XYZ file of C-alpha atoms in Angstrom:
502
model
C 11.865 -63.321 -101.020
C 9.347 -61.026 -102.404
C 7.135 -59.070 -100.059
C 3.137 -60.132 -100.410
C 1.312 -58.935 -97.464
C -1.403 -56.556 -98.574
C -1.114 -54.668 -95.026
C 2.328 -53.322 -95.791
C 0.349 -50.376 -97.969
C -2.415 -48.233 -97.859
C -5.727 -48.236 -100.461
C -6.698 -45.232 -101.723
C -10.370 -44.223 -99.994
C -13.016 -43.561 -101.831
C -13.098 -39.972 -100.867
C -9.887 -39.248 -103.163
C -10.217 -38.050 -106.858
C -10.026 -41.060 -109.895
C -6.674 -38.985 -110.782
C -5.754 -41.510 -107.956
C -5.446 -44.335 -110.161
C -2.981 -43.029 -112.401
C -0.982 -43.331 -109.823
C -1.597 -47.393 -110.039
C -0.586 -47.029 -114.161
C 2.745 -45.638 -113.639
C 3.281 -47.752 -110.624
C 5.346 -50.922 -110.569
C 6.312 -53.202 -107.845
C 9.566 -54.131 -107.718
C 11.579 -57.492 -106.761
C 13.142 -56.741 -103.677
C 15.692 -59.179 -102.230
C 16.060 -59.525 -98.291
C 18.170 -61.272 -96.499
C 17.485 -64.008 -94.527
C 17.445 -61.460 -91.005
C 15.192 -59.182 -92.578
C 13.185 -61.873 -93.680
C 12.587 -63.172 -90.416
C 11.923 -60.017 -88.847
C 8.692 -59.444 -91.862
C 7.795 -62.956 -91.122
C 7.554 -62.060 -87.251
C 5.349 -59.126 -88.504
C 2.560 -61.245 -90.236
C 3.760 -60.755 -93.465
C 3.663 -64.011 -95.478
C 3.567 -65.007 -99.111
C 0.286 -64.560 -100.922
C 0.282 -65.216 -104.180
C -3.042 -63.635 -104.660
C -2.292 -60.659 -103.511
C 0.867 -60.887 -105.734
C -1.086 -60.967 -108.508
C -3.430 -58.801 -108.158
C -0.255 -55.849 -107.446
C 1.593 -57.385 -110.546
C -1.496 -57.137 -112.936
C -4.615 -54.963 -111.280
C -2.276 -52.413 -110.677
C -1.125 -52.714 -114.519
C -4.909 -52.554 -115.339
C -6.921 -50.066 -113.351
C -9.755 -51.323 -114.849
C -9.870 -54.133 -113.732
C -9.788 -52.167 -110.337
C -13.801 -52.436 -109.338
C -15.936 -51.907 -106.860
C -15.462 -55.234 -105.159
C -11.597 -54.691 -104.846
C -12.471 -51.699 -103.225
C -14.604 -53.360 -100.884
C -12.305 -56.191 -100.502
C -9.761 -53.551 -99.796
C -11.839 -51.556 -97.038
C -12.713 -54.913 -95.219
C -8.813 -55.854 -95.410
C -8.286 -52.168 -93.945
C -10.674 -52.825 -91.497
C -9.385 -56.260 -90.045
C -5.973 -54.670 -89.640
C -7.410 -52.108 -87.592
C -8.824 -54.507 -85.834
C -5.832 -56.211 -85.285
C -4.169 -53.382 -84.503
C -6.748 -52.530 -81.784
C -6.540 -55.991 -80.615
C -2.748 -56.134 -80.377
C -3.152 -52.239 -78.846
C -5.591 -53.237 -75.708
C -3.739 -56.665 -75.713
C -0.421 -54.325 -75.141
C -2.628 -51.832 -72.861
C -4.034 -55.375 -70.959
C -0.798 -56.529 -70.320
C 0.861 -53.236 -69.142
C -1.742 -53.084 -66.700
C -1.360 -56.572 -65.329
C 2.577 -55.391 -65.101
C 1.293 -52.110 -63.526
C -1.303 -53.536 -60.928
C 1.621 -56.286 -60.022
C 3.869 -53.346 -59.875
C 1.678 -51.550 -57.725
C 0.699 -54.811 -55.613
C 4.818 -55.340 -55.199
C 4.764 -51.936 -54.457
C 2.365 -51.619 -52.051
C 3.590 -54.962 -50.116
C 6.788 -52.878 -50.035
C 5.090 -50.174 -48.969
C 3.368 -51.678 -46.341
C 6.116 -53.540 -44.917
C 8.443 -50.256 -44.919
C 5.236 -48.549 -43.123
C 5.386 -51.485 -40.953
C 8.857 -51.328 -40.100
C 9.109 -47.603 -40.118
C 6.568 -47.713 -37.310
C 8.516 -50.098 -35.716
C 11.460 -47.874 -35.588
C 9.669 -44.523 -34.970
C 8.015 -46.638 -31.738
C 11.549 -47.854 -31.074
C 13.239 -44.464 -31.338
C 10.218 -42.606 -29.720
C 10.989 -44.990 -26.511
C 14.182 -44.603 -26.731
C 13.970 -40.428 -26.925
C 11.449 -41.090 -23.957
C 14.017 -42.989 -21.982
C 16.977 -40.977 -22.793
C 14.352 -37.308 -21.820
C 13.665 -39.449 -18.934
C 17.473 -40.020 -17.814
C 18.018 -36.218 -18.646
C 14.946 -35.378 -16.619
C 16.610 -37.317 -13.787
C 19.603 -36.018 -13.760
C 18.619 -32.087 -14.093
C 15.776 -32.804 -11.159
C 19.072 -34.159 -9.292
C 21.300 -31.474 -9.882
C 18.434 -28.945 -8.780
C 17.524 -30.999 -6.010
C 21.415 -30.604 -4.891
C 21.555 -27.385 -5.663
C 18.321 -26.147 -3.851
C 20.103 -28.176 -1.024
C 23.534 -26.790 -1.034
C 21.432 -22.889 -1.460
C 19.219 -24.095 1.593
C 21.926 -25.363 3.365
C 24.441 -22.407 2.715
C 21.488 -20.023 3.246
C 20.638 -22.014 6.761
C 24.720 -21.225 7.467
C 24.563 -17.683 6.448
C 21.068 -17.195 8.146
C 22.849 -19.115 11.534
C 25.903 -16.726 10.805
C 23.628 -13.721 10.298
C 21.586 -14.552 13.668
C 24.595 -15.351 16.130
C 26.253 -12.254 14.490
C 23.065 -9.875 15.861
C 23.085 -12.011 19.305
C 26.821 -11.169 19.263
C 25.684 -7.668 18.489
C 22.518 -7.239 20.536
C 24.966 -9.135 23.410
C 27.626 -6.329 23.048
C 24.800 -3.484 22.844
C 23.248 -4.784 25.640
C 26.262 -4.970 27.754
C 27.388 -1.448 26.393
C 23.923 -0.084 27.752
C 24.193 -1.749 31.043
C 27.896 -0.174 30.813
C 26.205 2.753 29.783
C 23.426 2.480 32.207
C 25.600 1.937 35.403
C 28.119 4.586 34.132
C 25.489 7.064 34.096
C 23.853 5.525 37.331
C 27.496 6.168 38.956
C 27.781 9.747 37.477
C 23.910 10.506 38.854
C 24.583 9.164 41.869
C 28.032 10.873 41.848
C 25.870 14.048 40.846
C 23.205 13.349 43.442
C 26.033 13.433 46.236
C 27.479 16.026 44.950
C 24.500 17.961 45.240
C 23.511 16.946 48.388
C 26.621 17.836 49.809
C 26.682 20.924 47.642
C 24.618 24.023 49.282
C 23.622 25.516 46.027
C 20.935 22.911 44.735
C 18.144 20.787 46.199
C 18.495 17.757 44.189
C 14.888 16.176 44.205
C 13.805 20.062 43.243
C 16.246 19.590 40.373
C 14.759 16.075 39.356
C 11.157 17.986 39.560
C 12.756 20.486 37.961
C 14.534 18.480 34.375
C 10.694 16.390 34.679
C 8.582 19.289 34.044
C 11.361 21.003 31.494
C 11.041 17.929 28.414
C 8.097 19.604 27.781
C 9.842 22.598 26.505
C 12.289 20.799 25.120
C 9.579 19.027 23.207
C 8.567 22.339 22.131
C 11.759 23.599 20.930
C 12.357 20.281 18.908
C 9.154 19.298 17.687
C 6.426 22.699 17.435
C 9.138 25.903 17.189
C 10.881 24.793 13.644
C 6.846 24.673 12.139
C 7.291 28.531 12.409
C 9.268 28.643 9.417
C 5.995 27.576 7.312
C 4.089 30.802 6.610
C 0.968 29.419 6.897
C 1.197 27.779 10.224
C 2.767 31.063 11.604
C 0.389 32.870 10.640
C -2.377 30.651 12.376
C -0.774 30.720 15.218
C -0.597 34.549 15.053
C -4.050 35.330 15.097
C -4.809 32.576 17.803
C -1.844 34.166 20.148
C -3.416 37.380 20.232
C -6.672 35.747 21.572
C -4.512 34.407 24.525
C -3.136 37.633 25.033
C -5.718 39.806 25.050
C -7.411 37.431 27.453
C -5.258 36.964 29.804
C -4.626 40.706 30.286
C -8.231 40.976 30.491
C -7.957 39.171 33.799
C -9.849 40.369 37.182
C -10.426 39.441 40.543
C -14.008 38.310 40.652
C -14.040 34.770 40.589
C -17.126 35.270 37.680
C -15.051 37.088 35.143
C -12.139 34.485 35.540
C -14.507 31.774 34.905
C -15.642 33.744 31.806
C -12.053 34.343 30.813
C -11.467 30.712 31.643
C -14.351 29.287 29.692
C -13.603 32.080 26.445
C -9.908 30.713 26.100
C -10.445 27.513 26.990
C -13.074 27.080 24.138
C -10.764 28.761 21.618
C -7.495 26.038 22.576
C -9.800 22.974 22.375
C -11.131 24.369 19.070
C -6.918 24.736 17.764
C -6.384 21.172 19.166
C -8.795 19.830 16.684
C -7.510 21.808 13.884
C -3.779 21.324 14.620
C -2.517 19.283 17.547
C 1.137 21.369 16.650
C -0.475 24.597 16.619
C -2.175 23.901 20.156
C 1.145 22.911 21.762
C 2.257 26.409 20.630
C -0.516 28.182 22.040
C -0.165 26.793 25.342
C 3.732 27.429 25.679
C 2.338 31.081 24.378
C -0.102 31.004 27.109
C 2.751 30.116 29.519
C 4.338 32.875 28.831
C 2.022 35.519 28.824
C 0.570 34.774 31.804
C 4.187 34.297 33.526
C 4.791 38.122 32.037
C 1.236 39.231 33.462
C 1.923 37.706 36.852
C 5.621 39.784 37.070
C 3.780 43.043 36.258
C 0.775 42.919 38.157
C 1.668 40.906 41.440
C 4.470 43.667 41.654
C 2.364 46.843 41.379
C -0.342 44.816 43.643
C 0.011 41.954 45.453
C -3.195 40.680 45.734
C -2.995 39.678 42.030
C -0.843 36.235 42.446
C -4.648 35.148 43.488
C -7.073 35.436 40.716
C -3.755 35.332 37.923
C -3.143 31.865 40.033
C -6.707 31.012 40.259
C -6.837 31.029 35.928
C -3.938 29.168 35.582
C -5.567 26.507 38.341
C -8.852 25.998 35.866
C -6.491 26.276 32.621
C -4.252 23.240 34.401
C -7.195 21.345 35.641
C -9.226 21.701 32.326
C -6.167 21.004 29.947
C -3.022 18.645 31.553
C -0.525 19.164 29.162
C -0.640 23.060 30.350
C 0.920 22.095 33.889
C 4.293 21.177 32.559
C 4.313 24.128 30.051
C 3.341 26.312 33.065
C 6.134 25.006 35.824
C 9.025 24.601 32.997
C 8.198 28.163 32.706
C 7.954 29.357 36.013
C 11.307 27.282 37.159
C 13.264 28.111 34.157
C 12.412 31.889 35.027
C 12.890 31.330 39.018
C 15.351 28.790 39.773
C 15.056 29.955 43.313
C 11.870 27.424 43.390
C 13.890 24.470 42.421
C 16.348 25.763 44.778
C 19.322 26.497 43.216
C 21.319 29.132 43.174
C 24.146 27.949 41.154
C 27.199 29.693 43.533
C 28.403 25.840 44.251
C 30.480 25.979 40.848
C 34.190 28.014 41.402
C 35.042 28.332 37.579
C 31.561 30.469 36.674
C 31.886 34.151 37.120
C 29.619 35.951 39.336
C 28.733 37.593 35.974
C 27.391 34.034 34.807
C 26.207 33.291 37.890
C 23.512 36.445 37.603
C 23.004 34.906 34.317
C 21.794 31.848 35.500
C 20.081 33.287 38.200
C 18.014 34.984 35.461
C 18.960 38.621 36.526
C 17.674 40.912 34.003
C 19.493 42.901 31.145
C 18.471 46.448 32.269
C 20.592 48.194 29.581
C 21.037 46.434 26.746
C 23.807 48.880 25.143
C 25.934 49.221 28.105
C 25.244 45.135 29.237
C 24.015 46.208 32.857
C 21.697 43.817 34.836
C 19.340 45.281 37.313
C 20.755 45.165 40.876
C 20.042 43.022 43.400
C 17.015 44.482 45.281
C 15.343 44.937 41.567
C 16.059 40.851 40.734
C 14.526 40.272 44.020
C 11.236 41.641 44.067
C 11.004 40.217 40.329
C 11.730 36.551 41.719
C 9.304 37.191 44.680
C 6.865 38.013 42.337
C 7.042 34.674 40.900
C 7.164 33.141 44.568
C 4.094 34.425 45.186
C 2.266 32.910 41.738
C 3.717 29.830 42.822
C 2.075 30.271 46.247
C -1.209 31.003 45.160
C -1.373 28.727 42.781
C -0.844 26.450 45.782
C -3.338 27.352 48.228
C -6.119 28.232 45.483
C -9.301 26.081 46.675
C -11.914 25.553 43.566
C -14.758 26.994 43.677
C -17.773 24.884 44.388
C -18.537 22.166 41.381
C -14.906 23.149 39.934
C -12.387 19.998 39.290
C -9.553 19.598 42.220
C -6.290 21.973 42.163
C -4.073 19.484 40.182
C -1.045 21.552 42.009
C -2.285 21.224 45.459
C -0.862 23.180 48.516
C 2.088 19.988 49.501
C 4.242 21.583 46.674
C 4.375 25.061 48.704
C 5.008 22.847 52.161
C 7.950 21.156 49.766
C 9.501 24.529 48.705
C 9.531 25.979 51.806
C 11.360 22.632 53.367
C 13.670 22.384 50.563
C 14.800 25.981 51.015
C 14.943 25.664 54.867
C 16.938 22.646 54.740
C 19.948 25.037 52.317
C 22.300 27.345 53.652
C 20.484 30.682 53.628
C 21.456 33.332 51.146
C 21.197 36.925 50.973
C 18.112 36.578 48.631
C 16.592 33.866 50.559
C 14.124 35.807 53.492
C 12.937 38.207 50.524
C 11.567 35.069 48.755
C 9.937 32.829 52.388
C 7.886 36.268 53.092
C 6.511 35.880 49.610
C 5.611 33.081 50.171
C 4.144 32.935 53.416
C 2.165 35.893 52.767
C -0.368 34.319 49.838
C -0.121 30.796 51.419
C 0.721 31.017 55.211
C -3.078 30.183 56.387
C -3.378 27.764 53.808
C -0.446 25.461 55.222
C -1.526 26.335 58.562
C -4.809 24.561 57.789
C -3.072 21.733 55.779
C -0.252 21.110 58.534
C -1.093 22.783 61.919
C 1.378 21.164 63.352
C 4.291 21.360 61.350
C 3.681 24.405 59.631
C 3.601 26.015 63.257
C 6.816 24.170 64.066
C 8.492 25.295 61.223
C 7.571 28.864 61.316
C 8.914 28.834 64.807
C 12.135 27.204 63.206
C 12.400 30.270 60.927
C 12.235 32.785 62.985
C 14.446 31.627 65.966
C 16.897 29.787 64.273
C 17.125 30.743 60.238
C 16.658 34.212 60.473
C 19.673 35.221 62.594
C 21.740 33.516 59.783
C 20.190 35.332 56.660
C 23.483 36.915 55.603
C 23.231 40.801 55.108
C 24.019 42.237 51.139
C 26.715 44.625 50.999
C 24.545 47.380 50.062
C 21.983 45.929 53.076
C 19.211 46.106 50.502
C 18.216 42.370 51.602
C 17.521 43.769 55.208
C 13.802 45.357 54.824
C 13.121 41.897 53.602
C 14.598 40.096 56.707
C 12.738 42.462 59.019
C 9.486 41.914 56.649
C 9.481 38.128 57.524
C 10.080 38.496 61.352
C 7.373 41.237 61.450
C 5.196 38.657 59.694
C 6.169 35.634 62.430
C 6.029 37.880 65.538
C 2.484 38.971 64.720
C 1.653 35.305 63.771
C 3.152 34.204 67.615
C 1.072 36.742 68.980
C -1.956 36.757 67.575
C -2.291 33.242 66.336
C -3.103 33.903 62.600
C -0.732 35.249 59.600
C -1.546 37.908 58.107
C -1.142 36.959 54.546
C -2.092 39.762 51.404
C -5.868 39.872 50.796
C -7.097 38.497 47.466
C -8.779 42.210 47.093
C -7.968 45.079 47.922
C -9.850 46.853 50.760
C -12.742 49.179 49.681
C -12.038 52.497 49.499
C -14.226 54.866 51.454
């Protein structure tokens, strides 16, 4: 079989040189024999038998010139048709490639679809399912809290029940250990109380009075005296004290310059009260003091004294309350005789420590003497006699009530009737009755006569005599002072001043 389709080569283009077509001279087809495969295959390829074309490659290619134009055109229109064909058979191909695409894509998108579908379906299934199963775990950890916020509740209810009967226990025990307590130390105080009122040394309600006005200055000594330490404070209080002092040794008889006096200090505590409560509740234990040290000094170089000093300590109690206690702590812690007590009750205390607590004086402080007997007994009487006046004072007119009025004195004098007498005992009733005898007598007519006539007949025949007989001026002093009161009808008690001198 001899190939004859014109397609299988390529004519020359016009464009090329005519040195071209010597390539056509020299060029000679050969006879080429395929077998009957190959043959099929170039059959299936469009290439058939042409026996035109055969010639014209056997003979025009022998002859270029017979090679013309019109072959040429012949040869360009050939050229074109199988370009033609070619594009046909090219956007046939491209046609059918994109029928097999677009099904492609159809299957594809069906496939799609349904796996979109279906995946849906399982991502719905599986989200319910993660739902149900969060839900179950949900459940379950609400239950376990639930029983867990009981058991805390309920152990917390048990431990709270445990804690509470534990403090009733507690409070229970307390409170019966207090009423133990309580009616152990109502047994011992009542023990006490008999004790004392069978014991000759003490008056017992005098002691009471005594302890009641004395947690004052133990308030003092816990609460105000550690301040001191702080430089500042004691030095405020420094300057203030010297105020008090200076005042109250300023002191006179006329009722006008112990109002002054009065008015000058009271002005200057008030003022320290607003500026430090603590720093007034150290002046007024100052002023306690001071005027318990003026009163010693001055009532015993003149008697008449006890009045006005008594008379500025009745406005500074009557103006300011929480002076009084300050004032009678004092006073009793200084002169137990006023409670009475005289402390001799107690066998293992050394009449050393006895004078001790009876305040007796250090008079040498080297050699540890006290002052003697007659010396500790005109100092006590001095403070007697401030207690007496500061009885009987009487305000003056639009001055606030004596908030110590005279029933204290009529108490004292009772109290220390009702005791055994002791050596010390007539020295102190003539003190006494000589700043406040007309004031009881106008209080109590009838008893105060009664018991002055109880004194003198029946107390002072058993005021023991001292060893050295110092105590008996003093018991002659007192019956002097009854006798002329039985005989004239009126004591005569010290004058508030002294007489005017001529």
């Amino acid at each position: 079989m001899q190939i004859t389709n014109t397609r299988v080569y390529t004519v020359p283009s016009d464009s090329e040189s005519e040195s071209d077509y010597e390539d056509y001279k020299v060029y000679t087809p050969k006879t080429r024999v395929l077998t009957q495969q190959q043959e099929t295959q170039l059959i299936k390829l469009g290439c058939v038998y042409n026996p035109v074309e055969d010639y014209k490659r056997s003979h025009l290619y022998k002859n270029p010139k017979v090679y013309d134009q019109q072959f040429a055109s012949s040869m360009q229109q050939h050229q074109s048709e199988l370009k033609k064909d070619i594009e046909r058979l090219l956007a046939q191909q491209r046609q059918q490639q994109q029928e097999e695409l677009n099904k492609l894509k159809s299957m594809l998108s069906t496939l799609t679809v349904s796996s979109s579908k279906d995946d849906q379906d399982d991502d719905k299934a599986f989200e319910e399912e993660l739902t149900k199963q969060r839900k179950l775990i949900d459940d379950a950890i609400a239950l376990d809290k639930k029983k867990s916020e009981n058991a805390t509740a309920e152990a917390e209810a048990k431990a709270k029940a445990k804690v509470e009967k534990e403090k009733r226990e507690q409070e229970e025990k307390e409170k019966k250990e207090q009423e133990a307590k309580a009616l152990k130390e109502k047994k011992a105080k009542q023990l006490e109380m008999q004790k004392m009122a069978q014991s000759s040394a003490v008056s017992p309600q005098g002691l009471e009075e005594y302890k009641k006005y004395f947690e004052k200055i133990e308030y003092y000594k816990t609460n105000i005296r550690p301040k001191l330490q702080n430089d500042v404070f004691r030095k405020q209080c420094f300057q203030a004290k010297l105020v008090i002092k200076r005042t109250v040794s300023q002191l006179q008889a006329e009722h006008r310059v112990i109002v002054e006096k009065f008015n000058t200090l009271n002005n200057h505590l008030l003022g320290i009260k607003q500026q430090s409560p603590e720093a007034f509740e150290y002046m007024l234990n100052q002023l306690a003091k001071f005027l318990l040290a003026q009163a010693k000094q001055e009532i015993h170089a003149t008697a008449f004294a006890a009045y006005f000093l008594a008379r500025f300590a009745y406005l500074m109690c009557s103006s300011i309350s929480e002076f009084l206690p300050y004032l009678m702590g004092r006073l009793m812690k200084r002169c137990p005789y006023l409670i009475p007590q005289y402390h001799d009750d107690d066998p293992s205390l050394s009449h050393d420590e006895i004078k001790s607590r009876l305040r007796y004086a250090i008079k040498n402080k080297e050699k540890k003497t006290l002052e003697t007997f007659l010396e500790h007994a005109e100092g006590q009487k001095c403070y007697v006699m401030f207690y007496g006046a500061l009885c009987q004072t009487l305000p003056d007119p639009g001055q606030p009530e004596n908030p110590f009025p005279i029933k204290h004195a009529w108490i004292w004098l009772a109290r220390i009737c009702n005791m055994p007498p002791r050596e010390i005992t007539p020295i102190l009733v003539n003190g006494l009755l000589e700043v406040s005898a007309i004031r009881l007598l106008q209080a109590y007519p009838n008893q105060t006569a009664k018991l002055f006539r109880l004194i003198r007949e029946t107390i002072c025949p058993l005021y023991p005599i001292s060893s050295a007989q110092e105590n008996v001026a003093g018991i002659k002093r007192l019956e002097m002072f009854l006798d002329d009161y039985f005989r004239t009808g009126q004591p005569e008690c010290v004058p508030e001043k002294l007489p005017p001198t001529v």
